[in-house]
Coordinates of C-alpha atoms in Angstrom, one line a residue:
X3 CA 6.7 22.8 10.7
X4 CA 8.2 26.1 9.2
X5 CA 8.7 27.7 12.6
X6 CA 10.0 26.1 15.7
X7 CA 8.2 27.5 18.7
X8 CA 10.3 27.7 21.8
X9 CA 8.0 27.9 24.8
X10 CA 9.5 29.7 27.8
X11 CA 8.7 28.1 31.2
X12 CA 6.0 29.9 33.1
X13 CA 5.5 32.4 30.4
X14 CA 3.0 32.9 27.6
X15 CA 5.6 34.7 25.5
X16 CA 7.2 32.5 22.8
X17 CA 10.3 33.2 20.9
X18 CA 10.1 32.0 17.3
X19 CA 13.1 31.0 15.2
X20 CA 13.3 29.7 11.7
X21 CA 14.2 26.0 11.7
X22 CA 16.6 24.7 9.1
X23 CA 17.5 21.4 10.6
X24 CA 16.8 18.2 8.6
X25 CA 16.9 14.4 9.0
X26 CA 20.1 13.1 7.6
X27 CA 21.1 9.7 9.0
X28 CA 24.0 7.9 7.2
X29 CA 22.7 4.5 8.3
X30 CA 19.1 5.3 7.3
X31 CA 17.3 3.0 4.8
X32 CA 15.3 5.3 2.6
X33 CA 11.5 5.7 2.1
X34 CA 9.7 2.4 1.6
X35 CA 7.3 3.8 -1.0
X36 CA 6.1 3.8 -4.6
X37 CA 7.8 1.7 -7.2
X38 CA 7.4 3.6 -10.5
X39 CA 5.3 2.0 -13.2
X40 CA 4.7 4.4 -16.1
X41 CA 3.8 4.2 -19.7
X42 CA 4.9 6.1 -22.8
X43 CA 2.8 8.9 -24.2
X44 CA 3.1 12.0 -26.3
X45 CA 5.9 14.4 -25.4
X46 CA 6.0 18.1 -24.9
X47 CA 8.5 20.8 -26.0
X48 CA 10.3 23.2 -23.7
X49 CA 10.5 27.0 -24.2
X50 CA 13.7 29.0 -24.9
X51 CA 16.0 26.2 -26.0
X52 CA 19.8 26.8 -26.0
X53 CA 22.4 25.0 -27.9
X54 CA 25.9 23.8 -26.9
X55 CA 29.2 23.7 -28.5
X56 CA 30.5 20.4 -29.9
X57 CA 32.1 18.2 -27.2
X58 CA 30.3 19.9 -24.2
X59 CA 27.2 19.0 -22.3
X60 CA 24.1 20.1 -24.1
X61 CA 21.5 22.2 -22.4
X62 CA 18.6 22.2 -24.8
X63 CA 14.9 21.9 -24.9
X64 CA 13.1 18.5 -25.1
X65 CA 11.7 17.7 -28.5
X66 CA 8.3 16.3 -29.2
X67 CA 9.3 12.7 -29.5
X68 CA 6.4 10.7 -28.1
X69 CA 8.4 9.7 -25.1
X70 CA 6.8 11.7 -22.3
X71 CA 3.9 14.0 -21.6
X72 CA 4.6 17.5 -20.4
X73 CA 4.7 17.3 -16.7
X74 CA 1.5 18.1 -14.8
X75 CA 2.7 20.3 -11.9
X76 CA -0.2 19.5 -9.7
X77 CA -2.5 16.6 -9.0
X78 CA -5.7 16.7 -11.0
X79 CA -7.7 16.1 -7.8
X80 CA -6.1 19.0 -6.1
X81 CA -7.9 22.4 -6.0
X82 CA -5.3 25.1 -6.3
X83 CA -5.9 28.6 -5.1
X84 CA -5.0 30.7 -8.1
X85 CA -4.4 33.8 -5.9
X86 CA -1.6 32.1 -4.1
X87 CA 1.9 31.5 -5.6
X88 CA 2.6 27.7 -5.5
X89 CA 6.2 26.7 -5.9
X90 CA 7.8 23.5 -7.4
X91 CA 11.1 21.8 -7.6
X92 CA 11.3 20.4 -11.1
X93 CA 14.8 18.8 -11.4
X94 CA 17.4 17.6 -8.9
X95 CA 21.1 16.6 -9.4
X96 CA 22.1 15.0 -6.1
X97 CA 24.9 12.7 -7.2
X98 CA 26.6 13.6 -10.5
X99 CA 28.5 11.1 -12.7
X100 CA 32.3 10.4 -12.5
X101 CA 32.6 11.5 -8.9
X102 CA 31.9 15.1 -9.7
X103 CA 31.0 17.2 -6.6
X104 CA 28.4 19.2 -8.6
X105 CA 24.8 19.4 -7.2
X106 CA 21.9 21.6 -8.2
X107 CA 18.2 21.9 -8.1
X108 CA 15.8 23.6 -10.5
X109 CA 12.9 25.8 -9.1
X110 CA 9.9 27.3 -10.7
X111 CA 6.4 28.8 -10.0
X112 CA 4.0 26.0 -10.3
X113 CA 0.9 28.2 -10.4
X114 CA -0.4 31.6 -9.3
X115 CA 0.9 35.1 -9.4
X116 CA 4.5 36.2 -10.3
X117 CA 6.8 37.1 -7.4
X118 CA 7.9 40.8 -7.5
X119 CA 10.7 40.2 -5.0
X120 CA 11.9 36.8 -3.9
X121 CA 13.6 38.4 -0.9
X122 CA 10.5 40.3 0.2
X123 CA 8.5 37.1 -0.2
X124 CA 11.0 35.3 2.0
X125 CA 11.6 32.7 -0.7
X126 CA 14.2 30.3 0.5
X127 CA 15.4 26.7 0.4
X128 CA 15.1 24.7 3.6
X129 CA 15.4 21.1 4.8
X130 CA 18.4 19.3 3.3
X131 CA 20.0 22.6 2.6
X132 CA 19.3 26.3 3.1
X133 CA 19.5 29.3 0.7
X134 CA 17.8 32.7 0.7
X135 CA 17.0 34.1 -2.7
X136 CA 17.9 37.8 -3.5
X137 CA 15.8 40.8 -4.1
X138 CA 14.9 39.8 -7.7
X139 CA 11.6 39.0 -9.4
X140 CA 10.5 35.5 -10.5
X141 CA 7.9 35.1 -13.2
X142 CA 5.7 32.2 -14.1
X143 CA 7.4 30.1 -16.8
X144 CA 11.0 30.9 -15.5
X145 CA 13.1 28.0 -14.3
X146 CA 16.0 29.1 -12.0
X147 CA 18.8 27.0 -10.7
X148 CA 20.6 26.9 -7.3
X149 CA 23.9 25.0 -7.0
X150 CA 26.6 24.2 -4.5
X151 CA 29.3 25.4 -6.9
X152 CA 28.7 28.0 -9.6
X153 CA 32.1 27.6 -11.2
X154 CA 31.8 23.9 -11.5
X155 CA 28.3 24.2 -12.8
X156 CA 29.4 26.5 -15.7
X157 CA 32.3 24.2 -16.5
X158 CA 29.7 21.3 -16.8
X159 CA 27.1 23.4 -18.7
X160 CA 29.1 26.0 -20.6
X161 CA 26.1 27.1 -22.7
X162 CA 23.8 27.6 -19.8
X163 CA 22.1 31.1 -20.2
X164 CA 19.6 31.0 -17.4
X165 CA 19.5 32.4 -13.9
X166 CA 22.0 30.7 -11.6
X167 CA 22.3 31.1 -7.9
X168 CA 24.7 29.8 -5.3
X169 CA 26.4 28.5 -3.5
X170 CA 23.8 27.5 -1.0
X171 CA 24.6 28.0 2.7
X172 CA 27.3 26.2 4.7
X173 CA 26.6 23.2 6.8
X174 CA 26.9 24.4 10.4
X175 CA 28.5 21.1 11.4
X176 CA 31.3 21.3 8.9
X177 CA 31.6 25.0 8.2
X178 CA 31.8 24.2 4.4
X179 CA 29.1 24.3 1.7
X180 CA 26.3 21.9 2.5
X181 CA 26.1 18.6 0.6
X182 CA 23.0 16.8 -0.5
X183 CA 23.1 13.4 1.1
X184 CA 23.3 10.6 -1.6
X185 CA 21.2 8.4 0.7
X186 CA 18.2 10.8 0.3
X187 CA 16.6 13.7 2.1
X188 CA 13.8 16.3 1.8
X189 CA 14.2 19.7 0.2
X190 CA 11.7 22.5 0.8
X191 CA 11.0 25.7 -1.1
X192 CA 9.4 28.2 1.3
X193 CA 7.5 31.4 0.9
X194 CA 6.1 33.9 3.4
X195 CA 2.6 32.5 4.0
X196 CA 1.4 29.7 1.7
X197 CA 2.7 28.1 -1.5
X198 CA 5.7 26.3 -0.2
X199 CA 6.6 22.8 -1.3
X200 CA 8.4 19.8 0.0
X201 CA 10.0 17.2 -2.2
X202 CA 11.9 14.0 -1.4
X203 CA 14.6 12.1 -3.2
X204 CA 16.5 8.9 -2.5
X205 CA 19.2 6.6 -4.0
X206 CA 17.3 3.4 -3.0
X207 CA 14.2 1.7 -4.4
X208 CA 11.8 2.6 -5.7
X209 CA 13.7 5.7 -6.9
X210 CA 15.4 5.7 -10.4
X211 CA 18.9 4.3 -10.1
X212 CA 20.2 6.2 -13.1
X213 CA 20.0 9.4 -11.1
X214 CA 22.5 8.0 -8.5
X215 CA 25.9 8.7 -9.9
X216 CA 25.1 7.4 -13.4
X217 CA 24.7 10.8 -15.2
X218 CA 21.0 11.4 -15.0
X219 CA 19.0 13.8 -12.9
X220 CA 15.6 13.4 -11.2
X221 CA 12.9 15.0 -13.3
X222 CA 9.5 15.9 -11.7
X223 CA 6.7 14.2 -13.6
X224 CA 3.8 15.6 -11.5
X225 CA 1.8 14.6 -8.4
X226 CA 2.9 14.4 -4.8
X227 CA 6.6 15.5 -4.8
X228 CA 7.2 13.3 -1.8
X229 CA 6.5 10.1 -3.7
X230 CA 8.9 8.3 -6.0
X231 CA 6.3 7.8 -8.6
X232 CA 6.4 11.6 -9.2
X233 CA 10.0 11.5 -10.4
X234 CA 11.8 9.9 -13.4
X235 CA 15.4 9.7 -14.6
X236 CA 16.2 12.4 -17.1
X237 CA 16.4 11.4 -20.8
X238 CA 19.2 13.9 -21.3
X239 CA 22.6 13.0 -19.8
X240 CA 23.5 15.4 -17.0
X241 CA 19.9 16.7 -17.1
X242 CA 18.7 20.0 -18.6
X243 CA 19.0 22.8 -16.0
X244 CA 17.1 26.0 -16.4
X245 CA 14.7 24.8 -19.1
X246 CA 11.9 22.8 -17.5
X247 CA 9.4 20.4 -18.9
X248 CA 12.2 17.9 -19.5
X249 CA 11.7 14.3 -20.8
X250 CA 12.3 11.4 -18.6
X251 CA 13.1 7.7 -19.4
X252 CA 9.9 5.7 -19.3
X253 CA 9.4 2.3 -17.7
X254 CA 7.4 -0.7 -19.0
X255 CA 4.3 -2.1 -17.4
X256 CA 6.3 -4.9 -15.6
X257 CA 6.6 -4.5 -11.9
X258 CA 8.9 -6.3 -9.5
X259 CA 5.9 -7.3 -7.3
X260 CA 6.9 -9.7 -4.5
X261 CA 10.1 -11.4 -3.4
X262 CA 10.3 -14.4 -1.0
X263 CA 13.6 -14.9 0.8
X264 CA 15.2 -18.3 1.2
X265 CA 13.9 -20.2 4.3
X266 CA 14.4 -23.7 5.7
X267 CA 13.0 -26.1 3.2
X268 CA 11.8 -23.4 0.8
X269 CA 13.5 -21.8 -2.2
X270 CA 13.4 -18.1 -2.8
X271 CA 11.2 -16.8 -5.6
X272 CA 10.5 -13.6 -7.4
X273 CA 7.1 -12.5 -8.7
X274 CA 6.6 -10.1 -11.6
X275 CA 3.3 -8.3 -12.3
X276 CA 2.2 -7.0 -15.7
X277 CA 0.0 -3.9 -15.4
X278 CA -0.4 -3.7 -19.2
X279 CA -2.9 -5.1 -21.7
X280 CA -0.4 -7.2 -23.7
X281 CA 1.8 -10.1 -22.7
X282 CA 5.5 -9.3 -22.1
X283 CA 8.4 -11.6 -22.8
X284 CA 11.0 -11.0 -20.1
X285 CA 13.5 -13.6 -21.4
X286 CA 17.0 -12.0 -21.0
X287 CA 15.9 -9.4 -18.5
X288 CA 18.4 -8.8 -15.7
X289 CA 17.8 -9.2 -12.0
X290 CA 20.2 -7.5 -9.6
X291 CA 20.9 -8.1 -5.9
X292 CA 22.7 -5.0 -4.5
X293 CA 23.6 -6.7 -1.2
X294 CA 25.3 -9.6 -3.0
X295 CA 26.6 -7.3 -5.8
X296 CA 25.3 -9.9 -8.3
X297 CA 23.4 -9.7 -11.5
X298 CA 21.6 -12.7 -13.0
X299 CA 19.5 -13.1 -16.1
X300 CA 16.0 -14.5 -16.5
X301 CA 16.4 -17.8 -18.5
X302 CA 12.9 -17.6 -20.1
X303 CA 9.4 -16.4 -19.3
X304 CA 6.4 -14.3 -20.3
X305 CA 4.3 -12.2 -18.0
X306 CA 0.6 -12.3 -19.1
X307 CA -1.4 -9.1 -19.4
X308 CA -2.8 -8.1 -16.0
X309 CA -1.2 -11.3 -14.7
X310 CA 1.8 -12.7 -12.8
X311 CA 5.0 -14.7 -13.4
X312 CA 6.7 -16.5 -10.5
X313 CA 10.4 -17.2 -11.0
X314 CA 12.0 -20.0 -9.0
X315 CA 15.4 -18.8 -7.6
X316 CA 16.9 -22.2 -8.2
X317 CA 15.9 -23.0 -11.7
X318 CA 14.9 -19.8 -13.6
X319 CA 18.1 -17.7 -13.6
X320 CA 21.5 -17.9 -15.4
X321 CA 24.8 -16.1 -15.0
X322 CA 26.5 -13.9 -17.6
X323 CA 27.8 -17.0 -19.4
X324 CA 24.4 -18.6 -19.6
X325 CA 25.1 -21.2 -16.9
X326 CA 22.5 -22.0 -14.4
X327 CA 22.9 -20.0 -11.2
X328 CA 20.8 -19.9 -8.1
X329 CA 19.4 -16.6 -6.9
X330 CA 20.1 -16.1 -3.2
X331 CA 17.8 -13.9 -1.3
X332 CA 18.5 -13.6 2.4
X333 CA 16.3 -12.4 5.2
X334 CA 18.7 -9.4 5.8
X335 CA 16.8 -7.4 3.1
X336 CA 18.3 -4.8 0.8
X337 CA 17.8 -3.4 -2.7
X338 CA 16.7 -5.5 -5.7
X339 CA 16.3 -4.3 -9.3
X340 CA 14.7 -5.7 -12.5
X341 CA 16.1 -4.2 -15.7
X342 CA 14.2 -4.4 -19.0
X343 CA 15.6 -4.3 -22.6
X344 CA 15.8 -0.5 -22.8
X345 CA 17.8 2.0 -20.8
X346 CA 15.8 3.3 -17.8
X347 CA 13.3 0.5 -17.9
X348 CA 13.6 -0.7 -14.3
X349 CA 11.5 -1.8 -11.4
X350 CA 12.8 -2.2 -7.8
X351 CA 12.1 -3.3 -4.3
X352 CA 13.7 -2.3 -1.0
X353 CA 13.2 -5.4 1.2
X354 CA 13.1 -4.9 4.9
X355 CA 15.0 -7.3 7.1
X356 CA 12.4 -10.1 7.5
X357 CA 11.7 -13.8 7.0
X358 CA 8.4 -12.8 5.4
X359 CA 7.9 -12.1 1.7
X360 CA 8.0 -8.4 0.8
X361 CA 6.3 -6.6 -2.0
X362 CA 4.2 -3.8 -3.4
X363 CA 0.6 -2.9 -2.6
X364 CA -1.6 -0.5 -4.5
X365 CA -3.2 2.3 -2.5
X366 CA -6.6 3.9 -3.0
X367 CA -5.1 7.2 -4.3
X368 CA -3.3 5.5 -7.2
X369 CA 0.1 5.4 -5.5
X370 CA 1.9 2.3 -4.1
X371 CA 3.7 1.3 -0.9
X372 CA 6.3 -1.4 -0.2
X373 CA 7.1 -3.6 2.8
X374 CA 6.9 -7.0 4.4
X375 CA 3.5 -8.8 3.7
X376 CA 1.3 -10.6 6.2
X377 CA 1.4 -13.7 4.0
X378 CA 3.1 -14.8 0.7
X379 CA 0.8 -14.8 -2.3
X380 CA 2.8 -16.2 -5.3
X381 CA 0.8 -15.7 -8.6
X382 CA -1.9 -13.6 -7.0
X383 CA -2.5 -10.1 -5.7
X384 CA -0.4 -9.1 -2.7
X385 CA -1.7 -9.3 0.9
X386 CA -1.7 -6.4 3.3
X387 CA 1.5 -4.9 4.6
X388 CA 2.7 -6.4 7.9
X389 CA 2.6 -4.1 10.9
X390 CA 4.8 -4.5 14.0
X391 CA 4.2 -3.8 17.6
X392 CA 5.4 -0.1 17.8
X393 CA 3.3 2.1 15.5
X394 CA 2.7 5.7 14.6
X395 CA -0.5 6.8 16.4
X396 CA -0.6 10.7 16.0
X397 CA 1.1 13.3 13.8
X398 CA 0.9 17.0 14.6
X399 CA 2.9 18.1 11.6
X400 CA 1.6 21.7 11.1
X401 CA 0.5 23.4 14.3
X402 CA -1.5 26.6 14.3
X403 CA 1.1 29.3 13.9
X404 CA -1.1 31.9 15.5
X405 CA -1.2 29.9 18.7
X406 CA 2.1 30.2 20.4
X407 CA 1.5 27.2 22.6
X408 CA 0.7 24.8 19.7
X409 CA 3.8 22.8 18.8
X410 CA 4.5 19.9 16.5
X411 CA 4.9 16.4 17.9
X412 CA 4.8 12.7 16.9
X413 CA 3.2 10.0 19.0
X414 CA 4.0 6.3 18.9
X415 CA 2.0 3.4 20.6
X416 CA 3.0 0.0 21.8
X417 CA 0.3 -2.3 20.5
X418 CA 1.6 -5.4 22.4
X419 CA 0.8 -6.7 25.9
X420 CA 4.4 -6.7 26.9
X421 CA 7.0 -3.9 27.3
X422 CA 9.3 -3.0 24.5
X423 CA 13.0 -2.2 25.0
X424 CA 13.7 -0.4 21.7
X425 CA 17.4 -1.1 21.7
X426 CA 19.0 -4.1 20.0
X427 CA 22.2 -5.8 21.1
X428 CA 23.6 -7.9 18.2
X429 CA 26.7 -10.0 17.8
X430 CA 28.6 -7.3 16.0
X431 CA 26.9 -4.1 17.1
X432 CA 24.4 -2.3 19.3
X433 CA 21.8 0.2 18.1
X434 CA 18.5 1.8 19.1
X435 CA 15.3 1.6 17.1
X436 CA 14.9 4.7 15.0
X437 CA 12.1 6.9 13.7
X438 CA 13.1 7.7 10.2
X439 CA 12.0 11.1 8.8
X440 CA 12.6 13.1 12.1
X441 CA 16.1 11.8 12.9
X442 CA 15.3 10.1 16.2
X443 CA 16.9 7.1 17.8
X444 CA 16.0 5.4 21.1
X445 CA 18.5 5.1 23.9
X446 CA 19.6 1.9 25.6
X447 CA 17.7 2.9 28.8
X448 CA 14.3 3.5 27.1
X449 CA 11.5 1.1 27.9
X450 CA 8.0 1.4 26.4
X451 CA 5.3 -0.1 28.7
X452 CA 2.8 -2.6 27.5
X453 CA 0.2 -0.7 25.5
X454 CA 2.3 2.3 26.4
X455 CA 2.8 5.6 24.5
X456 CA 5.8 7.6 23.3
X457 CA 5.6 11.3 22.5
X458 CA 8.4 12.9 20.6
X459 CA 8.9 16.7 20.4
X460 CA 11.4 18.9 18.4
X461 CA 14.7 19.2 20.3
X462 CA 14.3 23.0 20.6
X463 CA 11.7 22.3 23.3
X464 CA 14.2 20.2 25.3
X465 CA 16.1 23.3 26.2
X466 CA 13.1 25.7 26.4
X467 CA 10.9 23.5 28.5
X468 CA 12.2 20.0 29.1
X469 CA 10.3 16.7 29.5
X470 CA 8.8 17.5 33.0
X471 CA 7.2 20.8 31.9
X472 CA 5.9 19.2 28.7
X473 CA 4.4 16.4 30.7
X474 CA 2.6 18.9 33.0
X475 CA 1.5 21.1 30.1
X476 CA -0.2 18.2 28.3
X477 CA -1.3 16.3 31.4
X478 CA 0.6 13.2 30.3
X479 CA 0.8 10.2 32.6
X480 CA 4.1 9.3 34.2
X481 CA 4.3 6.2 32.1
X482 CA 4.4 8.1 28.9
X483 CA 7.9 8.1 27.4
X484 CA 9.0 11.6 26.2
X485 CA 11.8 12.1 23.7
X486 CA 13.2 14.8 21.4
X487 CA 14.2 14.7 17.7
X488 CA 16.6 16.8 15.8
X489 CA 14.7 16.7 12.5
X490 CA 11.3 18.2 11.8
X491 CA 7.9 17.2 10.3
X492 CA 7.3 18.6 6.9
X493 CA 4.2 20.9 6.5
X494 CA 3.5 19.2 3.2
X495 CA 4.0 15.5 3.9
X496 CA 6.8 13.0 4.1
X497 CA 7.5 9.4 5.0
X498 CA 7.8 8.6 8.7
X499 CA 8.9 5.0 9.5
X500 CA 9.6 3.1 12.8
X501 CA 12.5 0.7 12.2
X502 CA 14.1 -2.0 14.3
X503 CA 17.8 -2.9 13.9
X504 CA 18.2 -6.4 12.5
X505 CA 21.7 -6.9 11.1
X506 CA 24.9 -4.9 10.8
X507 CA 27.1 -5.5 7.8
X508 CA 30.7 -4.5 8.5
X509 CA 33.1 -3.6 5.7
X510 CA 36.5 -3.9 7.3
X511 CA 38.3 -2.6 4.2
X512 CA 36.2 0.6 4.1
X513 CA 34.3 1.3 7.3
X514 CA 32.3 4.0 5.5
X515 CA 30.5 1.3 3.6
X516 CA 29.4 -0.5 6.7
X517 CA 25.6 -0.5 7.0
X518 CA 22.7 -1.3 9.3
X519 CA 19.7 -3.2 8.0
X520 CA 16.3 -2.8 9.6
X521 CA 13.0 -4.5 10.1
X522 CA 10.1 -2.1 9.6
X523 CA 7.5 -1.9 12.4
X524 CA 5.3 0.8 10.8
X525 CA 5.3 3.6 8.2
X526 CA 3.2 6.2 6.7
X527 CA 3.5 8.9 4.0
X528 CA 1.2 11.6 5.4
X529 CA 0.2 14.4 3.1
X530 CA -1.6 17.8 3.2
X531 CA -3.3 16.6 0.0
X532 CA -5.3 13.9 1.8
X533 CA -9.1 14.1 1.3
X534 CA -12.2 12.1 1.4
X535 CA -13.3 9.4 3.9
X536 CA -15.7 11.8 5.5
X537 CA -12.7 13.6 7.2
X538 CA -11.7 17.2 6.9
X539 CA -7.9 16.5 6.7
X540 CA -7.2 20.2 6.0
X541 CA -7.9 21.0 9.7
X542 CA -4.6 19.3 10.5
X543 CA -2.7 21.6 8.1
X544 CA -2.1 24.6 10.3
X545 CA -5.6 24.9 11.9
X546 CA -4.8 23.3 15.3
X547 CA -5.8 19.7 14.6
X548 CA -3.6 16.6 14.3
X549 CA -3.7 13.4 12.3
X550 CA -4.8 10.6 14.6
X551 CA -4.7 6.9 13.7
X552 CA -7.9 4.8 13.8
X553 CA -6.8 1.7 11.9
X554 CA -3.9 -0.4 13.2
X555 CA -4.5 -3.5 11.0
X556 CA -1.8 -2.6 8.5
X557 CA 0.8 0.1 7.9
X558 CA -0.5 3.6 8.0
X559 CA -0.1 4.6 4.3
X560 CA -3.8 4.9 3.5
X561 CA -5.5 8.2 4.4
X562 CA -8.5 6.2 5.5
X563 CA -6.5 4.9 8.4
X564 CA -6.4 8.4 9.9
X565 CA -8.8 11.1 11.1
X566 CA -8.3 14.8 12.0
X567 CA -9.0 15.9 15.6
X568 CA -7.8 18.1 18.4
X569 CA -4.3 17.0 19.5
X570 CA -4.1 14.4 22.3
X571 CA -0.4 13.8 23.0
X572 CA 0.1 10.9 25.4
X573 CA -3.5 10.1 25.7

């Protein structure tokens, strides 16, 4: 939510403060959603091109080259109120090449009226970083840039002639200018009233790897800005700040569709899917295992149109010298990439820690989701996503801001007939289960009863009310577990995932590289754009209703798994 409401005990008066906290967990595995499968189409030109001096980074317009369409800044299915200014983030540099500390984002008006004063409209950045824009106008068609370091920005882009702002605000924890997490986060552009936008980014699959320290930026292609499919790696090295409508590197129709880890008596295998209408020869394509820091080449193979190719891990791969080499896929999970013949042509999977196969499923809205599957289906369409015992059951992401007693919360439910102790004691480390997206981790003492419920509130309410008064206010049974999170739920939509610690990989030479790997119990990417299914989802977007789960047979990515109704925390 945009405003954290602090309810004072025994009083109907509520103090309201702007919330600028965000979820940023160093150990967090990123959003398990949306591998990008896109196709080439006619490109579009950008307005107001600039040129650069020889030897410097070029900041110029994209040419009409047939590589990309001009980005559609809103979903075709979305009805946009033309009287309301709608914002968009169109380009992100979160991890520059060669160890550069430079970071920046590009902002524009997506649709609606011009802004006479950004300050008077309370236009600001929130989420992963914060910045308040000055008393200046912003017109439709302008692309402005906010950076962490204006001097370094101009050294990198000496011919930049646009509007540059920064640095953004200091991180209150460090007292220095905030840094975008390389692991991923959520960035918001907010206005007084409506028109704000939330966008996500990540370094992990299915997000473009070339934007992670390899000299490219993330370019907004259109659609839901919280989904990886809405972003591509910039065609221009170092991106093209302040111009807009940039070209991105396209991917082929080949999708890394399902991966089976090695099990007792069973070889690992990799399944590719061809979404196109022509067969594709993948001989010589490269498969990378990030956890093993290993790249192998596909010996030979063709993926038929609208069909599948299953590669045996023992026989179908060779090393860089052409010698046979077995592909090892463990049950720890991790990131896996498939690279085609052209730069930027990649497909990727983030495997959860699981002995099950993991893959991609297509959702009814045209997007995709990733995770462990209920059964392996080599050479056929993937089965449903596996769901664990602790699931997301209710999301009150955007309370009615005219009702001072209405606050955001997230509810979890134990679907099993036995209690859950959401804390894992492993051979080389101990850690609680976490709820990714709101920055919450269970404590060693937490126990969720059989068929029990957990209700999580923003941490501002822990001081203002505390668990006992919240329990009384919402008439929650004594068995309901109440907790508090330091993040916040986006008003626009984001991925929320319940994850169970599975394995801790220690790096004794560099402890900063040590990492936890997780099994996924449940996940959803809720959205204020949801529609259909006979449900008025808009009632959950600031009108006092919450999203409530009605289907627990698979992970909660589909809108059809949810309805909108009056909030029932702990019920």
